[in-house]
PDB file of C-alpha atoms and ligand atoms in Angstrom:
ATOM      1  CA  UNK A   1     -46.940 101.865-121.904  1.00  0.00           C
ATOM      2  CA  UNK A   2     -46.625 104.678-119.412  1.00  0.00           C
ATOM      3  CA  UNK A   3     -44.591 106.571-122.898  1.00  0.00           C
ATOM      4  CA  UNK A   4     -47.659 105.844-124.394  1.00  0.00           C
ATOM      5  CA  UNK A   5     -50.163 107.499-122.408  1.00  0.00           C
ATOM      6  CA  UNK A   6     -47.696 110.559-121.575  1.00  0.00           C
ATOM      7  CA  UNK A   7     -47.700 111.444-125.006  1.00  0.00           C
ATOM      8  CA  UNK A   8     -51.196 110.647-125.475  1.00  0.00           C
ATOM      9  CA  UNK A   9     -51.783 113.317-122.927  1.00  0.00           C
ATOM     10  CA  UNK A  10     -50.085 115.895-124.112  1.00  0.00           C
ATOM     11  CA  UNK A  11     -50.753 115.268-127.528  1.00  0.00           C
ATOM     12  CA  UNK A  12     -54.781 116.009-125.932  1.00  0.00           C
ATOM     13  CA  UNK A  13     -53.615 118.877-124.294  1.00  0.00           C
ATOM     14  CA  UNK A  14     -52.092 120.215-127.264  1.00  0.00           C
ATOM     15  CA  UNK A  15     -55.188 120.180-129.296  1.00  0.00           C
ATOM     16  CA  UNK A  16     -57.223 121.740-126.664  1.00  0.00           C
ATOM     17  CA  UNK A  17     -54.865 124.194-126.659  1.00  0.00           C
ATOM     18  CA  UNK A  18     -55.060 124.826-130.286  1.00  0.00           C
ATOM     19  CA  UNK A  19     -58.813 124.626-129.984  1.00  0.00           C
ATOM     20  CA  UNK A  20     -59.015 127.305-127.789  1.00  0.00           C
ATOM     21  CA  UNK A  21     -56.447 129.309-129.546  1.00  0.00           C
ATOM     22  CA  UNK A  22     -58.869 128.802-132.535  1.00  0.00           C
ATOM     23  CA  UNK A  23     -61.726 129.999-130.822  1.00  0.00           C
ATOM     24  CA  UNK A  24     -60.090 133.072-129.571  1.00  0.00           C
ATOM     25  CA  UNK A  25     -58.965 133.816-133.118  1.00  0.00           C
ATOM     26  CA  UNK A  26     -62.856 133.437-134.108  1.00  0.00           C
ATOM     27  CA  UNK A  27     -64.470 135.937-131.451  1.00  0.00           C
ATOM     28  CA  UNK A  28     -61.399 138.335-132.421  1.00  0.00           C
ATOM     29  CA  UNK A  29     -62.247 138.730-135.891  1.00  0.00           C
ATOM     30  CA  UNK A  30     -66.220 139.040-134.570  1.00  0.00           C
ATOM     31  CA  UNK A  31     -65.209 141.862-132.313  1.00  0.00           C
ATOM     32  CA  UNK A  32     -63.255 143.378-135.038  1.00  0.00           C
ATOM     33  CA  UNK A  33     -66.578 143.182-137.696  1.00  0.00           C
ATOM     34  CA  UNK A  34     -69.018 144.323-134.813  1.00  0.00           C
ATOM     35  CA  UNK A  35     -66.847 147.049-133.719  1.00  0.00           C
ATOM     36  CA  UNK A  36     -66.573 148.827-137.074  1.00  0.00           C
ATOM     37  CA  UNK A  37     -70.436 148.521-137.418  1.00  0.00           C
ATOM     38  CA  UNK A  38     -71.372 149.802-133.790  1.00  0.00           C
ATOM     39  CA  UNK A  39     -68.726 152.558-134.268  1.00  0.00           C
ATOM     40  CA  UNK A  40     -69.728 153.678-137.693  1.00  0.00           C
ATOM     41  CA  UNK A  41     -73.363 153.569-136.612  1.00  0.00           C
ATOM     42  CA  UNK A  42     -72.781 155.330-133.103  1.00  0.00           C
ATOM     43  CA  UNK A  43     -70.762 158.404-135.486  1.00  0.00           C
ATOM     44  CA  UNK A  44     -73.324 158.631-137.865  1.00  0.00           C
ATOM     45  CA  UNK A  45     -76.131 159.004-134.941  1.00  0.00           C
ATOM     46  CA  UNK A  46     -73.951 161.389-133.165  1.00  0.00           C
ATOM     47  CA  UNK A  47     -72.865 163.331-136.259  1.00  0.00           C
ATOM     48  CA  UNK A  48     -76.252 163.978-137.571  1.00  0.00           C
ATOM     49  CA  UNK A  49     -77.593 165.370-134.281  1.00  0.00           C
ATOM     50  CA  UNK A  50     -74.404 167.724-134.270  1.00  0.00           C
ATOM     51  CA  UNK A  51     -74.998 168.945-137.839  1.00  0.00           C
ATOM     52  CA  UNK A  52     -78.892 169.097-137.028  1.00  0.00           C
ATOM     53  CA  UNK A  53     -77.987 171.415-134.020  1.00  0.00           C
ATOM     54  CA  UNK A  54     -75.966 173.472-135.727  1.00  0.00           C
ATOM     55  CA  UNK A  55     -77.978 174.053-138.267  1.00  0.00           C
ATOM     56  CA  UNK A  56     -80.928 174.991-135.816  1.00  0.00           C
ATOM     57  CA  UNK A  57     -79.419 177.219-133.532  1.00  0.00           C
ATOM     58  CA  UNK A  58     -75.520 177.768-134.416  1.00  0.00           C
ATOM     59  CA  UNK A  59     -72.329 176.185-132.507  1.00  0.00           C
ATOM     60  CA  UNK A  60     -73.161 177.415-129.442  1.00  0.00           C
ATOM     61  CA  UNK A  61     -76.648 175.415-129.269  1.00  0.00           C
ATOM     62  CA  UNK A  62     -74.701 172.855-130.636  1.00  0.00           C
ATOM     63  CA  UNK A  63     -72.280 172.545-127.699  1.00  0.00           C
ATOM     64  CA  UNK A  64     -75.239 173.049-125.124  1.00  0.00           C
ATOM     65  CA  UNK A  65     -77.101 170.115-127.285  1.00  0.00           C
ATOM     66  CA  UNK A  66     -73.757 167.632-127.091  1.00  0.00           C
ATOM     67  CA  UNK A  67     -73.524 168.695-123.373  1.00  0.00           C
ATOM     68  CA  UNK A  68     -76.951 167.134-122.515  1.00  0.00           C
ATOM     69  CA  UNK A  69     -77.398 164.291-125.629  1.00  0.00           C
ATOM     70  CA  UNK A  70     -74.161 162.868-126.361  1.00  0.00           C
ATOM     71  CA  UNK A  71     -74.125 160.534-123.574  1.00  0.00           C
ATOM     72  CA  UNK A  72     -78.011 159.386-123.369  1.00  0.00           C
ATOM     73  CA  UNK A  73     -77.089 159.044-127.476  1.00  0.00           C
ATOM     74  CA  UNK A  74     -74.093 156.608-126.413  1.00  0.00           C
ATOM     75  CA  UNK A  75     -76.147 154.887-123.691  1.00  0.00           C
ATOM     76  CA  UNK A  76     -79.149 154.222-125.902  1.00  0.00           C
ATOM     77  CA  UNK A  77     -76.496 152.135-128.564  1.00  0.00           C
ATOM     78  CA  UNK A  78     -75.184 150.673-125.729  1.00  0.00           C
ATOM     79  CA  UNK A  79     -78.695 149.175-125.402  1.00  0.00           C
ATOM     80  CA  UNK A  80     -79.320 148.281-128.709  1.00  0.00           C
ATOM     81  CA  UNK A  81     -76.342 146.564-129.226  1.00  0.00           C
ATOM     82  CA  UNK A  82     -75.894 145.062-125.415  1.00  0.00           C
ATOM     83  CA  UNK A  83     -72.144 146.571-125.436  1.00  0.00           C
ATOM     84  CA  UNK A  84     -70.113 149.212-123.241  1.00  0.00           C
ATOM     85  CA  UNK A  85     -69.522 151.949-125.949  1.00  0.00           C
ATOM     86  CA  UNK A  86     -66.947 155.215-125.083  1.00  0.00           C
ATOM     87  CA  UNK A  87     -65.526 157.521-126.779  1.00  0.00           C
ATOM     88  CA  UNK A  88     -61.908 158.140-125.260  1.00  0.00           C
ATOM     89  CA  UNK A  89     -58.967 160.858-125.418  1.00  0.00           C
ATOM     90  CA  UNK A  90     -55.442 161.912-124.210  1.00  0.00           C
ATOM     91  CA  UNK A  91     -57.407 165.102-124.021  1.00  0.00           C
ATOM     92  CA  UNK A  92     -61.050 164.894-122.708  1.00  0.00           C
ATOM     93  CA  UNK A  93     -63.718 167.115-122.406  1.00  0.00           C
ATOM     94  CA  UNK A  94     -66.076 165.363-120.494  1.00  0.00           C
ATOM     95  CA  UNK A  95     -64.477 163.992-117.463  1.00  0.00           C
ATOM     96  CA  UNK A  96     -67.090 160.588-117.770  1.00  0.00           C
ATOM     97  CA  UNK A  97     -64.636 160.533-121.358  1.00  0.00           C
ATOM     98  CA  UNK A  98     -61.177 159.752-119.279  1.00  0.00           C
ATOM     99  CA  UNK A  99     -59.384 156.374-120.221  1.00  0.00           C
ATOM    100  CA  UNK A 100     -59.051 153.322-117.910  1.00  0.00           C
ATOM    101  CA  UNK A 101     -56.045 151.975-117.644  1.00  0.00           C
ATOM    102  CA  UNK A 102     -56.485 149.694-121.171  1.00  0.00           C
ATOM    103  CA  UNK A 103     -57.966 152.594-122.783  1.00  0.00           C
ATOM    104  CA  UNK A 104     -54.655 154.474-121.764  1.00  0.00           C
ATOM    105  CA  UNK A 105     -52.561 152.003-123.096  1.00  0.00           C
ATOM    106  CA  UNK A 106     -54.173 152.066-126.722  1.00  0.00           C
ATOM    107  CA  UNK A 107     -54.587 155.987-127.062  1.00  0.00           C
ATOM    108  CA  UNK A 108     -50.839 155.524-126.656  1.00  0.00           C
ATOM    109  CA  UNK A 109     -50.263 152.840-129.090  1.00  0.00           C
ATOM    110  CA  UNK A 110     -52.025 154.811-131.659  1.00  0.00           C
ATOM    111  CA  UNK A 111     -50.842 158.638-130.914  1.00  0.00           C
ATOM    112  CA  UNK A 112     -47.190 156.749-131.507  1.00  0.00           C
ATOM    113  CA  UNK A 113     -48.752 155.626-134.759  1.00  0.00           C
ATOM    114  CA  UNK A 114     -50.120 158.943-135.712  1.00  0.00           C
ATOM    115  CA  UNK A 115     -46.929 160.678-135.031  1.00  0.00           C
ATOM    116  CA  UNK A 116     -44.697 158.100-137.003  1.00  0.00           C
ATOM    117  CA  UNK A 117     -47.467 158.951-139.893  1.00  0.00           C
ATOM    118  CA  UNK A 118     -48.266 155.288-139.903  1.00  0.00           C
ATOM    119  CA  UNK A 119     -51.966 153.442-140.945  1.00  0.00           C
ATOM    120  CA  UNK A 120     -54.159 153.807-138.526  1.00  0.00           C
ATOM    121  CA  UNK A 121     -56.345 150.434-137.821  1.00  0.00           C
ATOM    122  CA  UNK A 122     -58.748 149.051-135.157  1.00  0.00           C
ATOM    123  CA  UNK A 123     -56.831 147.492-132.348  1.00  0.00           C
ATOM    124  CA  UNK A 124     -58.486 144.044-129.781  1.00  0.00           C
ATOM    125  CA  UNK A 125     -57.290 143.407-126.615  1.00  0.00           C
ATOM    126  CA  UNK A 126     -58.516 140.633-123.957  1.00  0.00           C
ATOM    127  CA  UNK A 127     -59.292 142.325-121.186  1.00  0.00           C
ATOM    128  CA  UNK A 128     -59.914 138.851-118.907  1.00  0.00           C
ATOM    129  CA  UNK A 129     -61.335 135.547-120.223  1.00  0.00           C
ATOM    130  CA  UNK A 130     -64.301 136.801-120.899  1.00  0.00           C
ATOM    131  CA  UNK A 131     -64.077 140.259-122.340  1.00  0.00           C
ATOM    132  CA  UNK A 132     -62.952 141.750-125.314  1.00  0.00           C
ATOM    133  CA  UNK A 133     -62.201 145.611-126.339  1.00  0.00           C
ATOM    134  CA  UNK A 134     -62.629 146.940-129.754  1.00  0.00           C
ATOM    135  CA  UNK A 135     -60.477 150.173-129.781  1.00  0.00           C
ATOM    136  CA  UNK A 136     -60.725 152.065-133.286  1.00  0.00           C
ATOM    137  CA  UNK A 137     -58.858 155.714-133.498  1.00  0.00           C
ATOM    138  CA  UNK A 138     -61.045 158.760-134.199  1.00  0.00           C
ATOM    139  CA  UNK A 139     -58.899 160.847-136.323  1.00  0.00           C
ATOM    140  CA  UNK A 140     -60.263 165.161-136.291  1.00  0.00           C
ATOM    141  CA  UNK A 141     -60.864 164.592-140.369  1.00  0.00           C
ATOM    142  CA  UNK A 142     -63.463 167.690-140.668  1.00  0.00           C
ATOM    143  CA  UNK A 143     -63.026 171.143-140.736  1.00  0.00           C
ATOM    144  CA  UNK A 144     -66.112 171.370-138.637  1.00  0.00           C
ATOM    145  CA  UNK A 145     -64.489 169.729-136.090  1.00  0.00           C
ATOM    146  CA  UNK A 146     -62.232 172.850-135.411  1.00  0.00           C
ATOM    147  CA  UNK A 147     -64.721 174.882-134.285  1.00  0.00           C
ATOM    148  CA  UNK A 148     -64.666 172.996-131.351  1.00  0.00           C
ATOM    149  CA  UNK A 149     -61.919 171.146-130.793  1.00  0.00           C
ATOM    150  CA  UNK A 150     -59.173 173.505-132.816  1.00  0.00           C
ATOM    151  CA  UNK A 151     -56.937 176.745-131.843  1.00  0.00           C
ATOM    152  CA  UNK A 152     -58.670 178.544-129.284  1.00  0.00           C
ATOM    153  CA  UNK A 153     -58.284 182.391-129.951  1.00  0.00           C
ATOM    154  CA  UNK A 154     -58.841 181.732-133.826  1.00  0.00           C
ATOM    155  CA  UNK A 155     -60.576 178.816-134.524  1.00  0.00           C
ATOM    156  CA  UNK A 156     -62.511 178.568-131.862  1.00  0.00           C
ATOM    157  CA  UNK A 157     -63.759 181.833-130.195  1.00  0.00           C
ATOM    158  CA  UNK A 158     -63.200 182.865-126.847  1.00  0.00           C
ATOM    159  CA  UNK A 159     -66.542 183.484-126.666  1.00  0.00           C
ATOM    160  CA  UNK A 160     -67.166 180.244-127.909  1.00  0.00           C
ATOM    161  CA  UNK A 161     -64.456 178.921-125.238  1.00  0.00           C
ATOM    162  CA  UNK A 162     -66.027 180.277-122.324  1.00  0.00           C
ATOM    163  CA  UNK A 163     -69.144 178.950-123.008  1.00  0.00           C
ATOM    164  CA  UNK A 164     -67.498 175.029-123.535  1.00  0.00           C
ATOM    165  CA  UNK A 165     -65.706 176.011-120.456  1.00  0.00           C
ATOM    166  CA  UNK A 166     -68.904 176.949-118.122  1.00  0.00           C
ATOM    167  CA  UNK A 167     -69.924 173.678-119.472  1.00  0.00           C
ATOM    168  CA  UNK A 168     -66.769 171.421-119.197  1.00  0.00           C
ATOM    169  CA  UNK A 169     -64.456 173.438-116.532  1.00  0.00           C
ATOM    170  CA  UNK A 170     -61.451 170.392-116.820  1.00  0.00           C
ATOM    171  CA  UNK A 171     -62.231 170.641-120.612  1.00  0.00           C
ATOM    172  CA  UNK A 172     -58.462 169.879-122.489  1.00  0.00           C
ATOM    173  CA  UNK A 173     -59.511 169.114-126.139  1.00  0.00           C
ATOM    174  CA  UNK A 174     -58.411 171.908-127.751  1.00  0.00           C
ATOM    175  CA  UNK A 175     -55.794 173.126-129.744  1.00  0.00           C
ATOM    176  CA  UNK A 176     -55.867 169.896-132.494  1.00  0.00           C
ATOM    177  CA  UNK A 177     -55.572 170.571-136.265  1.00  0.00           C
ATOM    178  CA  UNK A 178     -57.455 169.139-139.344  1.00  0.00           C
ATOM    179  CA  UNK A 179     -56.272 165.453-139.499  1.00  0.00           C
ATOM    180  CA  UNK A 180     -55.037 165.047-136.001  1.00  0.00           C
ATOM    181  CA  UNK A 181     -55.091 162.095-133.499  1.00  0.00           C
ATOM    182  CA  UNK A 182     -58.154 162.452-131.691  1.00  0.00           C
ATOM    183  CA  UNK A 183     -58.999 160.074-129.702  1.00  0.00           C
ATOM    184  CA  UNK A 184     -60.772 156.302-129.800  1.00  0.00           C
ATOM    185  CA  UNK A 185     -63.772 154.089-130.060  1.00  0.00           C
ATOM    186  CA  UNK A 186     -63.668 151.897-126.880  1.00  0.00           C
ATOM    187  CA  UNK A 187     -66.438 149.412-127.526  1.00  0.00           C
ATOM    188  CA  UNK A 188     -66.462 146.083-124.578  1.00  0.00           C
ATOM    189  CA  UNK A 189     -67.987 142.867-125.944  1.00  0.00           C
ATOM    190  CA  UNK A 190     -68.766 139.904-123.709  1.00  0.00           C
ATOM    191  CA  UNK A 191     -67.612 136.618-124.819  1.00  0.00           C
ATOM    192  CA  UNK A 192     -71.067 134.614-124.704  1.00  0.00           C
ATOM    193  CA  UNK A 193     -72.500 137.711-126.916  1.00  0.00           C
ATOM    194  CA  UNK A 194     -69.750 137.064-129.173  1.00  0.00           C
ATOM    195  CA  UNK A 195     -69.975 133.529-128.920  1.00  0.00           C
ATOM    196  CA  UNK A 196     -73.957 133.921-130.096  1.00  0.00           C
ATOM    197  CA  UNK A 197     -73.095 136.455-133.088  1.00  0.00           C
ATOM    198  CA  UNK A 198     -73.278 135.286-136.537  1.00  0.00           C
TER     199      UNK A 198
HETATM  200  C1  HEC B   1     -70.411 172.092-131.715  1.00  0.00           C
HETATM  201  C2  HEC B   1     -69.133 171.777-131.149  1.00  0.00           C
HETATM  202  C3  HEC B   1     -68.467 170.475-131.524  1.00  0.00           C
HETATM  203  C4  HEC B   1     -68.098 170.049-132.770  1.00  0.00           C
HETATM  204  C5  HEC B   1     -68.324 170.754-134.085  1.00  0.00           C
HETATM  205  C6  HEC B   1     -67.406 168.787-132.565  1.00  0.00           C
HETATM  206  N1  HEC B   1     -67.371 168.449-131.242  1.00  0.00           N
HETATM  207 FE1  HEC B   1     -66.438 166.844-130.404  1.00  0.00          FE
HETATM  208  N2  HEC B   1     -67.213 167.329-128.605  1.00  0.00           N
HETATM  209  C7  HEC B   1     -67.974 168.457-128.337  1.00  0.00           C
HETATM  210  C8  HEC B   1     -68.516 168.376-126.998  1.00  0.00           C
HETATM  211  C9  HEC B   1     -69.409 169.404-126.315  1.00  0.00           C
HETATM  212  C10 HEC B   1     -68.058 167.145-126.449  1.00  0.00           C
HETATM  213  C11 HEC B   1     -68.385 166.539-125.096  1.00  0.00           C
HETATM  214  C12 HEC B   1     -69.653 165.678-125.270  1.00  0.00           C
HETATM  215  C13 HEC B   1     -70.180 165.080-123.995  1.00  0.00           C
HETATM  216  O1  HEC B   1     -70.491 165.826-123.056  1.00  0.00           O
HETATM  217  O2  HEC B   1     -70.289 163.840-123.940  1.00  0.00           O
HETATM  218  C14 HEC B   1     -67.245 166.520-127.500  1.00  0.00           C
HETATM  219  C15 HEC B   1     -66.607 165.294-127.369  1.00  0.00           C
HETATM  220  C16 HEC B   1     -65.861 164.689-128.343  1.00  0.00           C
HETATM  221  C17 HEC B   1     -65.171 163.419-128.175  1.00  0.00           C
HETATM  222  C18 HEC B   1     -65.185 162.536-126.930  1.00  0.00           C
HETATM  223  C19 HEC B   1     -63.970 162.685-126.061  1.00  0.00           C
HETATM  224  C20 HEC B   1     -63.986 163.897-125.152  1.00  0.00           C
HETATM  225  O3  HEC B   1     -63.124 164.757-125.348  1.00  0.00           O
HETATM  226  O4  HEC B   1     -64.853 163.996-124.241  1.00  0.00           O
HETATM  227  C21 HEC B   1     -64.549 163.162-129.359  1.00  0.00           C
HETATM  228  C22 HEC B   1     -63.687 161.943-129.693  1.00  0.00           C
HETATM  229  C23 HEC B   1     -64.875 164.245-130.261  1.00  0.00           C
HETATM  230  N3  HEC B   1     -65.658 165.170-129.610  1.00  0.00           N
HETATM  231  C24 HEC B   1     -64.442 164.312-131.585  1.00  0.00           C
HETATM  232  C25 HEC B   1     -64.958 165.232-132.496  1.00  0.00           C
HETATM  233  C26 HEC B   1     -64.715 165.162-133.935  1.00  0.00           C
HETATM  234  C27 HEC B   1     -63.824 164.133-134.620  1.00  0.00           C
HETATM  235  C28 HEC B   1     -65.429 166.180-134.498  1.00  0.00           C
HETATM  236  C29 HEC B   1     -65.604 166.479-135.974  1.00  0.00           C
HETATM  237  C30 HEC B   1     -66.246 165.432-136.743  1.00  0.00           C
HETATM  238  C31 HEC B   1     -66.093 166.898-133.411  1.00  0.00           C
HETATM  239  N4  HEC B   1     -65.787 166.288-132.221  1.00  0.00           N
HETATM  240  C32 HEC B   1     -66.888 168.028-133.582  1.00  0.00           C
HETATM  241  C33 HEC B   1     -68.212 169.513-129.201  1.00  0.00           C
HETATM  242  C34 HEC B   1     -68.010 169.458-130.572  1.00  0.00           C
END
């Protein structure tokens, strides 16, 4: 008898296990679908203010614009889509950009990637039981990117420089080439929201 209800027990225990192993595998794959949307939505926001700016009042304007709108920008998706939304580097410009300790972890997952020329796909990590990140790499795929974030001395000016520099004094996210390893999408769901998506 006491066989019985041993294995009955853990026979129960494995299926809640599996349950739960289940469930995880569900909000995963939500994070993963989410992610890509907020992320593609956030970029196209952000990218059409940049190319707006620009075509107002030249790269300078441009930087000053980013400098005061990129973040309210972030913070209002962040709103919209009741997430934490970041955009994250080895090399920051804004210091409110640097990586936790998570965020550290997957910048270097992917860099390795980029340097071993391998694809380049959305990562998910738990953070506790209750949180998920969405990590997606941000590779520097536009030659307008350069002008900002390239060679400084040639592609970007030192004009140009010391202006990004009065701006962003710590500011390290230079010096990249077209097609480089940028930097990451660090978007932080909360289970229940998941949990709630369809
Ligand atoms: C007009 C200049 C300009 C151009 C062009 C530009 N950026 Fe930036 N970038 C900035 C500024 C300024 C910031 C800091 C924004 C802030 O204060 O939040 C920034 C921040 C970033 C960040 C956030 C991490 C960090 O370093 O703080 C990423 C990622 C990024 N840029 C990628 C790109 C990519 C990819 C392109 C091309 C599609 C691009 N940028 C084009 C000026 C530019």
């Amino acid at each position: 008898m006491l066989k019985i209800l041993t294995a009955f027990f853990l026979l129960s225990l494995f299926f809640a296990a599996c349950e739960k192993e289940g469930n995880h595998r569900l909000l995963e794959s939500r994070a993963l679908e989410l992610g890509t949307q907020i992320s593609d939505s956030t970029q196209k926001v952000l990218a059409g203010n940049l190319k707006k700016a620009i075509a107002e009042g030249g790269v300078f304007h441009a930087i000053e614009y980013c400098n005061l709108e990129a973040m309210p920008i972030t913070r209002k998706m962040e709103e919209k889509y009741g997430v934490k939304i970041k955009r994250s580097s080895l090399k920051v410009r804004n210091p409110q950009d640097r990586p936790d300790e998570n965020e550290l972890s997957l910048l270097r997952h992917f860099d390795s990637l980029a340097t071993a020329g391998a694809p380049m796909t959305p990562a998910i990590r738990w953070l506790d039981d209750d949180h998920l990140l969405y990590a997606r790499p941000i590779m520097l795929n536009k030659g307008l990117c350069l002008s900002c974030h390239g060679e400084v001395g040639s592609a970007v000016s030192d004009s140009l420089y010391a202006f990004i520099r009065s701006k962003y004094p710590e500011d390290r996210a230079t010096g990249y080439k077209l097609n480089d390893f940028r930097g990451m999408w660090s978007i932080v769901f909360d289970e229940d929201q998941l949990e709630k998506a369809d």
